[in-house]
Short mmCIF file of C-alpha atoms in Angstrom, two decimals:
data_model
loop_
_atom_site.label_atom_id
_atom_site.label_comp_id
_atom_site.label_asym_id
_atom_site.label_seq_id
_atom_site.Cartn_x
_atom_site.Cartn_y
_atom_site.Cartn_z
CA MET A 1 2.26 31.51 -22.31
CA PRO A 2 1.24 32.52 -18.75
CA ALA A 3 1.52 29.72 -16.21
CA GLY A 4 -2.23 29.79 -15.65
CA ASP A 5 -2.77 29.00 -19.35
CA LEU A 6 -0.55 25.93 -19.39
CA PRO A 7 -2.35 22.58 -19.50
CA ALA A 8 -2.64 20.85 -16.13
CA ASP A 9 -0.28 17.93 -15.49
CA ARG A 10 -2.00 14.60 -16.09
CA TYR A 11 -2.05 11.62 -13.74
CA ALA A 12 -4.23 8.52 -13.49
CA VAL A 13 -4.82 5.23 -11.74
CA ILE A 14 -4.54 2.30 -14.14
CA GLY A 15 -6.20 -1.01 -13.39
CA HIS A 16 -8.75 -3.64 -14.41
CA PRO A 17 -11.26 -3.09 -12.90
CA VAL A 18 -10.73 0.52 -11.90
CA GLU A 19 -14.16 2.15 -11.58
CA HIS A 20 -14.21 1.48 -7.83
CA SER A 21 -10.95 3.35 -7.17
CA GLN A 22 -11.04 6.21 -4.66
CA SER A 23 -7.74 7.60 -5.98
CA PRO A 24 -9.25 10.40 -8.13
CA PHE A 25 -11.08 11.79 -5.09
CA ILE A 26 -8.00 11.50 -2.89
CA HIS A 27 -5.62 13.18 -5.31
CA ALA A 28 -8.10 15.93 -6.19
CA GLU A 29 -8.25 16.76 -2.48
CA PHE A 30 -4.45 16.68 -2.19
CA ALA A 31 -4.12 18.98 -5.20
CA ARG A 32 -6.66 21.43 -3.77
CA GLU A 33 -4.92 21.51 -0.39
CA THR A 34 -1.44 22.01 -1.84
CA ALA A 35 -2.48 24.32 -4.72
CA GLN A 36 -1.08 21.92 -7.33
CA ARG A 37 -2.47 22.17 -10.86
CA LEU A 38 -3.20 18.67 -12.13
CA THR A 39 -5.86 16.30 -13.35
CA TYR A 40 -6.26 12.72 -12.16
CA GLU A 41 -8.44 10.13 -13.87
CA ARG A 42 -9.25 6.44 -14.00
CA LEU A 43 -7.82 4.42 -16.89
CA LEU A 44 -9.22 0.96 -17.58
CA ALA A 45 -6.45 -1.02 -19.25
CA PRO A 46 -7.26 -4.17 -21.24
CA LEU A 47 -5.80 -7.19 -19.50
CA ASP A 48 -3.45 -7.79 -22.44
CA ALA A 49 -2.50 -4.15 -23.08
CA PHE A 50 -1.16 -2.57 -19.90
CA ALA A 51 2.14 -1.42 -21.45
CA ALA A 52 0.38 0.00 -24.50
CA THR A 53 -2.06 1.88 -22.26
CA VAL A 54 0.81 3.40 -20.29
CA ARG A 55 2.73 4.44 -23.40
CA THR A 56 -0.34 6.03 -24.98
CA PHE A 57 -0.94 7.93 -21.75
CA ILE A 58 2.66 9.19 -21.83
CA GLU A 59 2.25 10.28 -25.45
CA HIS A 60 -0.68 12.43 -24.33
CA GLY A 61 1.48 14.32 -21.84
CA ALA A 62 1.09 12.26 -18.65
CA ARG A 63 3.50 12.87 -15.79
CA GLY A 64 2.77 9.81 -13.68
CA ALA A 65 0.34 7.07 -12.71
CA ASN A 66 -0.74 4.81 -9.92
CA VAL A 67 -1.07 1.13 -10.75
CA THR A 68 -3.56 -1.23 -9.15
CA VAL A 69 -4.54 -4.87 -9.64
CA PRO A 70 -3.69 -6.82 -11.67
CA PHE A 71 -0.84 -4.80 -13.19
CA LYS A 72 1.70 -4.20 -10.39
CA LEU A 73 4.05 -6.90 -11.66
CA GLU A 74 3.75 -5.67 -15.26
CA ALA A 75 4.51 -2.14 -14.07
CA HIS A 76 7.65 -3.48 -12.39
CA ALA A 77 8.75 -5.06 -15.67
CA LEU A 78 7.89 -1.95 -17.72
CA ALA A 79 9.92 0.53 -15.65
CA ASP A 80 13.31 1.67 -16.92
CA ARG A 81 14.45 2.28 -13.32
CA LEU A 82 13.25 1.03 -9.96
CA THR A 83 13.53 2.60 -6.52
CA GLU A 84 15.00 0.48 -3.73
CA ARG A 85 11.58 -0.16 -2.23
CA ALA A 86 10.17 -1.19 -5.63
CA GLN A 87 13.07 -3.59 -6.13
CA ALA A 88 12.46 -5.06 -2.67
CA ALA A 89 8.72 -5.37 -3.24
CA GLY A 90 9.08 -6.90 -6.68
CA ALA A 91 6.05 -4.84 -7.68
CA VAL A 92 5.26 -1.24 -8.62
CA ASN A 93 2.23 0.86 -7.69
CA THR A 94 3.59 4.30 -8.69
CA LEU A 95 5.07 5.35 -12.03
CA VAL A 96 6.93 8.58 -12.78
CA PHE A 97 7.30 9.72 -16.40
CA ASP A 98 10.07 12.14 -17.36
CA ALA A 99 12.69 12.76 -20.04
CA ASP A 100 14.74 9.82 -18.76
CA GLY A 101 11.92 7.31 -19.15
CA ILE A 102 9.76 5.47 -16.61
CA THR A 103 10.64 5.15 -12.93
CA GLY A 104 8.83 2.53 -10.88
CA ASP A 105 8.21 2.99 -7.15
CA ASN A 106 6.19 1.23 -4.47
CA THR A 107 4.51 3.31 -1.76
CA ASP A 108 2.27 0.61 -0.24
CA GLY A 109 4.57 -0.42 2.61
CA VAL A 110 5.41 3.16 3.51
CA GLY A 111 1.69 3.92 3.61
CA LEU A 112 1.11 1.01 5.98
CA VAL A 113 3.86 2.04 8.40
CA ARG A 114 2.87 5.71 8.32
CA ASP A 115 -0.75 4.84 9.14
CA ILE A 116 0.23 2.63 12.07
CA GLU A 117 2.81 5.00 13.51
CA GLY A 118 0.95 8.23 12.69
CA PRO A 119 -2.84 8.32 13.06
CA LEU A 120 -2.96 5.06 15.03
CA GLY A 121 -0.12 6.16 17.31
CA VAL A 122 1.70 2.81 17.57
CA SER A 123 5.48 2.87 17.30
CA LEU A 124 6.76 -0.33 15.71
CA ALA A 125 10.28 0.04 17.09
CA GLY A 126 11.06 -2.73 19.55
CA ARG A 127 7.64 -4.37 19.11
CA ARG A 128 6.73 -7.93 18.19
CA VAL A 129 5.01 -7.80 14.79
CA LEU A 130 3.16 -10.63 13.05
CA LEU A 131 2.51 -10.32 9.30
CA LEU A 132 -0.15 -12.66 7.91
CA GLY A 133 0.27 -13.79 4.32
CA ALA A 134 3.25 -14.12 1.99
CA GLY A 135 1.86 -12.72 -1.24
CA GLY A 136 2.40 -9.44 -3.03
CA ALA A 137 0.88 -7.27 -0.31
CA SER A 138 3.26 -8.72 2.28
CA ARG A 139 6.26 -8.41 0.00
CA GLY A 140 5.51 -4.73 -0.55
CA ALA A 141 5.30 -4.18 3.20
CA MET A 142 8.46 -6.02 4.22
CA LEU A 143 11.21 -3.44 3.73
CA PRO A 144 9.33 -0.52 5.37
CA LEU A 145 8.34 -2.77 8.27
CA ILE A 146 11.95 -3.89 8.76
CA GLU A 147 13.17 -0.28 8.56
CA ALA A 148 10.72 0.56 11.38
CA LYS A 149 12.97 -1.71 13.54
CA PRO A 150 10.57 -4.01 15.34
CA ALA A 151 12.23 -6.46 17.71
CA THR A 152 10.61 -9.38 15.90
CA LEU A 153 8.88 -9.76 12.55
CA PHE A 154 7.26 -13.15 11.96
CA ILE A 155 5.65 -14.07 8.61
CA ALA A 156 2.82 -16.60 8.87
CA ASN A 157 1.24 -18.15 5.79
CA ARG A 158 -1.00 -21.06 4.94
CA THR A 159 1.91 -22.59 2.98
CA ALA A 160 4.97 -22.44 5.20
CA SER A 161 7.40 -22.68 2.27
CA ARG A 162 6.14 -19.38 0.87
CA ALA A 163 6.70 -17.70 4.23
CA ASP A 164 10.22 -19.12 4.31
CA GLU A 165 10.85 -17.83 0.79
CA LEU A 166 9.77 -14.32 1.79
CA VAL A 167 11.99 -14.43 4.86
CA GLY A 168 14.90 -15.43 2.65
CA ARG A 169 14.43 -12.40 0.40
CA PHE A 170 14.76 -10.02 3.33
CA THR A 171 17.23 -11.75 5.65
CA ASP A 172 20.05 -9.32 4.87
CA ALA A 173 17.85 -6.24 5.34
CA ALA A 174 16.67 -7.61 8.68
CA LYS A 175 20.26 -8.24 9.82
CA ARG A 176 21.22 -4.65 8.96
CA GLN A 177 18.40 -3.36 11.17
CA ALA A 178 18.95 -5.98 13.92
CA VAL A 179 15.42 -7.32 13.42
CA SER A 180 14.67 -10.93 14.31
CA LEU A 181 12.99 -12.30 11.17
CA ALA A 182 11.36 -15.73 10.82
CA GLY A 183 8.38 -17.40 9.19
CA GLY A 184 6.23 -20.51 9.04
CA GLY A 185 2.70 -21.88 8.78
CA TRP A 186 -0.31 -20.74 10.78
CA ASP A 187 0.40 -23.32 13.49
CA ALA A 188 4.01 -22.13 13.85
CA VAL A 189 3.18 -18.65 15.17
CA PRO A 190 5.43 -18.29 18.23
CA GLY A 191 3.87 -16.61 21.25
CA SER A 192 2.01 -13.33 21.33
CA PHE A 193 2.42 -10.12 19.34
CA ASP A 194 1.93 -6.38 19.83
CA VAL A 195 0.85 -5.73 16.23
CA VAL A 196 -0.81 -8.27 13.93
CA ILE A 197 -1.17 -7.22 10.27
CA ASN A 198 -3.45 -9.12 7.92
CA ALA A 199 -2.06 -8.91 4.38
CA THR A 200 -4.23 -11.76 3.08
CA ALA A 201 -7.39 -11.17 1.06
CA GLY A 202 -9.35 -13.35 3.49
CA SER A 203 -11.68 -10.59 4.60
CA LEU A 204 -13.03 -10.36 1.04
CA GLN A 205 -14.24 -13.96 1.33
CA GLY A 206 -15.12 -13.82 5.01
CA ASP A 207 -12.12 -15.94 5.99
CA VAL A 208 -9.84 -15.43 8.99
CA PRO A 209 -6.34 -16.95 9.31
CA PRO A 210 -6.48 -19.73 11.95
CA LEU A 211 -4.13 -18.24 14.54
CA PRO A 212 -3.31 -19.99 17.82
CA ALA A 213 -4.91 -18.83 21.05
CA GLY A 214 -2.88 -16.14 22.78
CA THR A 215 -1.62 -14.51 19.58
CA TYR A 216 -2.47 -11.01 20.84
CA THR A 217 -0.67 -9.35 23.73
CA ALA A 218 -2.49 -7.04 26.12
CA GLY A 219 -3.00 -3.76 24.26
CA ALA A 220 -2.34 -5.34 20.83
CA LEU A 221 -3.34 -3.69 17.56
CA ALA A 222 -4.92 -5.82 14.82
CA TYR A 223 -4.61 -4.24 11.36
CA ASP A 224 -6.37 -5.42 8.22
CA MET A 225 -5.09 -4.10 4.87
CA MET A 226 -8.63 -4.54 3.53
CA TYR A 227 -11.20 -1.84 4.26
CA GLY A 228 -14.88 -1.09 3.84
CA ALA A 229 -17.88 0.73 5.23
CA GLN A 230 -18.08 -1.78 8.10
CA PRO A 231 -15.35 -3.45 10.19
CA THR A 232 -13.83 -6.39 8.34
CA VAL A 233 -14.31 -9.96 9.51
CA PHE A 234 -10.65 -10.05 10.54
CA MET A 235 -11.08 -6.96 12.74
CA THR A 236 -14.16 -8.39 14.42
CA HIS A 237 -12.50 -11.75 15.02
CA ALA A 238 -9.29 -10.16 16.34
CA LEU A 239 -11.18 -8.14 18.94
CA SER A 240 -12.94 -11.29 20.13
CA ALA A 241 -9.57 -13.12 20.23
CA GLY A 242 -7.85 -10.63 22.53
CA ALA A 243 -6.75 -7.63 20.45
CA ASP A 244 -7.23 -4.33 22.27
CA ARG A 245 -8.18 -2.46 19.10
CA ALA A 246 -8.50 -3.03 15.38
CA ALA A 247 -8.10 -0.87 12.28
CA ASP A 248 -8.71 -1.36 8.58
CA GLY A 249 -6.56 -0.34 5.62
CA LEU A 250 -8.31 2.88 4.62
CA GLY A 251 -5.59 4.90 6.31
CA MET A 252 -2.94 2.91 4.43
CA LEU A 253 -4.71 3.77 1.17
CA VAL A 254 -4.58 7.47 1.97
CA GLU A 255 -1.00 7.42 3.26
CA GLN A 256 0.38 5.54 0.26
CA ALA A 257 -1.41 8.03 -2.00
CA ALA A 258 0.18 10.92 -0.09
CA GLU A 259 3.60 9.34 -0.61
CA ALA A 260 2.96 8.97 -4.35
CA PHE A 261 1.77 12.60 -4.50
CA ALA A 262 4.99 13.70 -2.78
CA VAL A 263 7.07 11.68 -5.26
CA TRP A 264 5.31 13.36 -8.18
CA ARG A 265 4.92 16.92 -6.90
CA GLY A 266 7.67 17.39 -4.30
CA VAL A 267 5.18 18.41 -1.62
CA ARG A 268 3.56 16.18 1.00
CA PRO A 269 -0.14 16.77 1.64
CA SER A 270 -1.72 16.26 5.05
CA THR A 271 -3.97 13.23 5.29
CA ASP A 272 -6.36 13.77 8.21
CA VAL A 273 -9.05 15.67 6.29
CA VAL A 274 -8.96 13.31 3.32
CA ARG A 275 -9.12 10.24 5.58
CA ALA A 276 -12.19 11.58 7.36
CA ALA A 277 -13.87 12.57 4.09
CA LEU A 278 -13.19 9.19 2.55
CA ARG A 279 -14.55 7.42 5.61
CA ALA A 280 -17.72 9.49 5.32
CA ARG A 281 -18.05 8.64 1.62
CA LEU A 282 -17.77 4.93 2.36
CA ALA A 283 -20.31 5.19 5.18
CA ALA A 284 -22.77 6.95 2.88
CA LYS A 285 -22.43 4.19 0.27
CA GLY A 286 -22.59 1.43 2.87
#
């Protein structure tokens, strides 16, 4: 059978809900740019049938999938093998299906670091970085942030014990990279920071972590993992509190997708055109 007659490789994003996902648009653009023959769809998995949904998808010839809320922990448990960054994150957002079974990966943290150091032009090496929140989003970001070798990485959370727990999970990794790692409650934030990353879901409810005055250094970047057609409440508040500039997580979304695409297809797409197109799509809807 000629190559052009072979069925296209199948991929999907699996979640509940999933109709809002921009991943089909992003991956269709990546495939067009890199001349990769594939299809990418949305799969709504019942809340009690994630594993069954994945296995049925595999039976129909799927090669891989992205996983979104609320299934990242279930994807971690389902995988036969885990990459180092998936093990560190304790969650999986990218699945690879092959003859050896299911491999679980996590590209979220890599996407975050690539967005900050690439399009936003801020090197994390030697900087003071503050990460807000100690949930799954923070855990997925920890290892890539540590590997970027900031001078200091402080985890602040409403419940200090959860920040301490997260620090404990990554103490050895931080020592290997000579990164000063610590954590505590909102009121324990020590001094000012060059980069402040909001990994809480506060912007969805209009909430802002209560940070002390002077948290932002001159020239500081405030980064919210949330994104939308308009600046998030965290971005707006950070600029009024002394941040020099603020960015949302749309670039992280695109960069983590590019990493997943590279894992699946062995080729890394560029992200500038897709980022601009996605921003325009959000603006049109907003």
